[in-house]
Amino acid sequence: MLPASWMHKAYTHSEKENELRDSNQELRIQCDELQRKLRELGTVEKPGASLWGFQTRQ
């Protein structure tokens, strides 16, 4: 069995990983919504185009 300090570190790391994953998902949703609005305004010419020059997920 691992010492309590290692278990605590693993748990804390896992919690932080989950928080980052959730935050990343929220940002992707916001990005998708903004790109949809830009397409509606005719600012972005094609789906998947990105303001930063890299492909976004579809």
Tab-separated table of N, CA and C in Angstrom:
chain	number	residue	atom	x	y	z
A	1	MET	N	0.846	-1.192	0.000
A	1	MET	CA	0.000	0.000	0.000
A	1	MET	C	0.884	1.246	0.000
A	2	LEU	N	0.467	2.238	-0.735
A	2	LEU	CA	1.219	3.483	-0.819
A	2	LEU	C	1.073	4.294	0.469
A	3	PRO	N	2.109	5.047	0.813
A	3	PRO	CA	1.994	5.932	1.979
A	3	PRO	C	0.881	6.958	1.762
A	4	ALA	N	0.324	7.451	2.852
A	4	ALA	CA	-0.796	8.396	2.779
A	4	ALA	C	-0.437	9.643	1.972
A	5	SER	N	0.806	10.119	2.096
A	5	SER	CA	1.196	11.328	1.369
A	5	SER	C	1.136	11.102	-0.144
A	6	TRP	N	1.529	9.916	-0.599
A	6	TRP	CA	1.468	9.605	-2.031
A	6	TRP	C	0.023	9.499	-2.500
A	7	MET	N	-0.813	8.916	-1.668
A	7	MET	CA	-2.228	8.791	-2.034
A	7	MET	C	-2.859	10.180	-2.131
A	8	HIS	N	-2.489	11.056	-1.189
A	8	HIS	CA	-3.023	12.418	-1.216
A	8	HIS	C	-2.558	13.142	-2.480
A	9	LYS	N	-1.288	12.994	-2.833
A	9	LYS	CA	-0.753	13.636	-4.038
A	9	LYS	C	-1.464	13.116	-5.288
A	10	ALA	N	-1.670	11.820	-5.343
A	10	ALA	CA	-2.348	11.225	-6.503
A	10	ALA	C	-3.784	11.737	-6.602
A	11	TYR	N	-4.463	11.822	-5.462
A	11	TYR	CA	-5.844	12.304	-5.444
A	11	TYR	C	-5.894	13.769	-5.877
A	12	THR	N	-4.984	14.584	-5.337
A	12	THR	CA	-4.936	16.005	-5.678
A	12	THR	C	-4.641	16.187	-7.162
A	13	HIS	N	-3.700	15.406	-7.675
A	13	HIS	CA	-3.365	15.480	-9.102
A	13	HIS	C	-4.583	15.121	-9.947
A	14	SER	N	-5.282	14.077	-9.548
A	14	SER	CA	-6.470	13.640	-10.275
A	14	SER	C	-7.549	14.726	-10.253
A	15	GLU	N	-7.724	15.370	-9.106
A	15	GLU	CA	-8.702	16.455	-8.992
A	15	GLU	C	-8.346	17.602	-9.934
A	16	LYS	N	-7.063	17.974	-9.945
A	16	LYS	CA	-6.619	19.071	-10.811
A	16	LYS	C	-6.805	18.707	-12.277
A	17	GLU	N	-6.507	17.464	-12.620
A	17	GLU	CA	-6.694	16.993	-13.990
A	17	GLU	C	-8.158	17.112	-14.408
A	18	ASN	N	-9.054	16.698	-13.518
A	18	ASN	CA	-10.488	16.783	-13.804
A	18	ASN	C	-10.935	18.231	-13.963
A	19	GLU	N	-10.424	19.126	-13.104
A	19	GLU	CA	-10.775	20.539	-13.205
A	19	GLU	C	-10.304	21.116	-14.538
A	20	LEU	N	-9.083	20.767	-14.947
A	20	LEU	CA	-8.559	21.252	-16.224
A	20	LEU	C	-9.366	20.710	-17.396
A	21	ARG	N	-9.749	19.452	-17.311
A	21	ARG	CA	-10.551	18.835	-18.376
A	21	ARG	C	-11.899	19.554	-18.494
A	22	ASP	N	-12.531	19.831	-17.338
A	22	ASP	CA	-13.815	20.535	-17.344
A	22	ASP	C	-13.670	21.944	-17.911
A	23	SER	N	-12.616	22.626	-17.479
A	23	SER	CA	-12.363	23.981	-17.954
A	23	SER	C	-12.115	23.986	-19.461
A	24	ASN	N	-11.342	23.022	-19.932
A	24	ASN	CA	-11.051	22.903	-21.357
A	24	ASN	C	-12.340	22.674	-22.147
A	25	GLN	N	-13.199	21.819	-21.625
A	25	GLN	CA	-14.465	21.539	-22.310
A	25	GLN	C	-15.328	22.800	-22.376
A	26	GLU	N	-15.377	23.561	-21.274
A	26	GLU	CA	-16.154	24.796	-21.263
A	26	GLU	C	-15.610	25.789	-22.291
A	27	LEU	N	-14.284	25.893	-22.372
A	27	LEU	CA	-13.673	26.807	-23.342
A	27	LEU	C	-13.949	26.371	-24.774
A	28	ARG	N	-13.928	25.068	-25.031
A	28	ARG	CA	-14.241	24.574	-26.381
A	28	ARG	C	-15.682	24.911	-26.760
A	29	ILE	N	-16.590	24.771	-25.802
A	29	ILE	CA	-17.997	25.090	-26.055
A	29	ILE	C	-18.141	26.579	-26.365
A	30	GLN	N	-17.476	27.423	-25.560
A	30	GLN	CA	-17.530	28.867	-25.801
A	30	GLN	C	-16.937	29.213	-27.163
A	31	CYS	N	-15.832	28.580	-27.502
A	31	CYS	CA	-15.184	28.819	-28.795
A	31	CYS	C	-16.117	28.419	-29.936
A	32	ASP	N	-16.752	27.254	-29.814
A	32	ASP	CA	-17.690	26.796	-30.841
A	32	ASP	C	-18.841	27.787	-31.011
A	33	GLU	N	-19.362	28.303	-29.876
A	33	GLU	CA	-20.464	29.260	-29.939
A	33	GLU	C	-20.024	30.557	-30.613
A	34	LEU	N	-18.831	31.041	-30.273
A	34	LEU	CA	-18.325	32.263	-30.891
A	34	LEU	C	-18.098	32.081	-32.388
A	35	GLN	N	-17.557	30.933	-32.769
A	35	GLN	CA	-17.330	30.689	-34.194
A	35	GLN	C	-18.645	30.566	-34.950
A	36	ARG	N	-19.658	29.981	-34.317
A	36	ARG	CA	-20.981	29.901	-34.946
A	36	ARG	C	-21.527	31.311	-35.171
A	37	LYS	N	-21.390	32.175	-34.165
A	37	LYS	CA	-21.862	33.551	-34.300
A	37	LYS	C	-21.099	34.285	-35.398
A	38	LEU	N	-19.784	34.069	-35.467
A	38	LEU	CA	-18.981	34.706	-36.515
A	38	LEU	C	-19.413	34.242	-37.899
A	39	ARG	N	-19.704	32.933	-38.032
A	39	ARG	CA	-20.172	32.415	-39.323
A	39	ARG	C	-21.501	33.062	-39.702
A	40	GLU	N	-22.388	33.235	-38.691
A	40	GLU	CA	-23.678	33.866	-38.961
A	40	GLU	C	-23.494	35.298	-39.450
A	41	LEU	N	-22.470	35.962	-38.944
A	41	LEU	CA	-22.187	37.334	-39.358
A	41	LEU	C	-21.409	37.388	-40.668
A	42	GLY	N	-20.946	36.224	-41.133
A	42	GLY	CA	-20.200	36.160	-42.377
A	42	GLY	C	-18.728	36.482	-42.208
A	43	THR	N	-18.250	36.490	-40.976
A	43	THR	CA	-16.852	36.828	-40.711
A	43	THR	C	-15.927	35.654	-40.988
A	44	VAL	N	-16.361	34.450	-40.638
A	44	VAL	CA	-15.563	33.251	-40.889
A	44	VAL	C	-16.170	32.556	-42.099
A	45	GLU	N	-15.352	32.308	-43.106
A	45	GLU	CA	-15.868	31.825	-44.382
A	45	GLU	C	-16.258	30.359	-44.390
A	46	LYS	N	-15.531	29.520	-43.665
A	46	LYS	CA	-15.828	28.096	-43.738
A	46	LYS	C	-15.830	27.465	-42.346
A	47	PRO	N	-16.648	26.430	-42.144
A	47	PRO	CA	-16.676	25.739	-40.858
A	47	PRO	C	-15.304	25.174	-40.518
A	48	GLY	N	-14.930	25.276	-39.264
A	48	GLY	CA	-13.640	24.755	-38.831
A	48	GLY	C	-12.528	25.777	-38.942
A	49	ALA	N	-12.809	26.913	-39.587
A	49	ALA	CA	-11.794	27.966	-39.657
A	49	ALA	C	-11.603	28.524	-38.257
A	50	SER	N	-10.415	28.934	-37.978
A	50	SER	CA	-10.110	29.394	-36.637
A	50	SER	C	-9.498	30.780	-36.676
A	51	LEU	N	-9.789	31.556	-35.663
A	51	LEU	CA	-9.201	32.886	-35.558
A	51	LEU	C	-7.698	32.805	-35.354
A	52	TRP	N	-7.216	31.680	-34.830
A	52	TRP	CA	-5.803	31.535	-34.488
A	52	TRP	C	-5.030	30.734	-35.525
A	53	GLY	N	-5.673	30.304	-36.593
A	53	GLY	CA	-4.969	29.647	-37.677
A	53	GLY	C	-4.801	28.152	-37.542
A	54	PHE	N	-5.460	27.518	-36.585
A	54	PHE	CA	-5.395	26.065	-36.501
A	54	PHE	C	-6.801	25.498	-36.563
A	55	GLN	N	-6.888	24.256	-36.974
A	55	GLN	CA	-8.191	23.616	-37.126
A	55	GLN	C	-8.839	23.378	-35.767
A	56	THR	N	-10.134	23.591	-35.705
A	56	THR	CA	-10.892	23.291	-34.496
A	56	THR	C	-11.612	21.973	-34.699
A	57	ARG	N	-12.025	21.393	-33.610
A	57	ARG	CA	-12.730	20.115	-33.717
A	57	ARG	C	-14.110	20.357	-34.303
A	58	GLN	N	-14.618	19.378	-34.984
A	58	GLN	CA	-15.938	19.498	-35.605
A	58	GLN	C	-16.970	18.783	-34.792
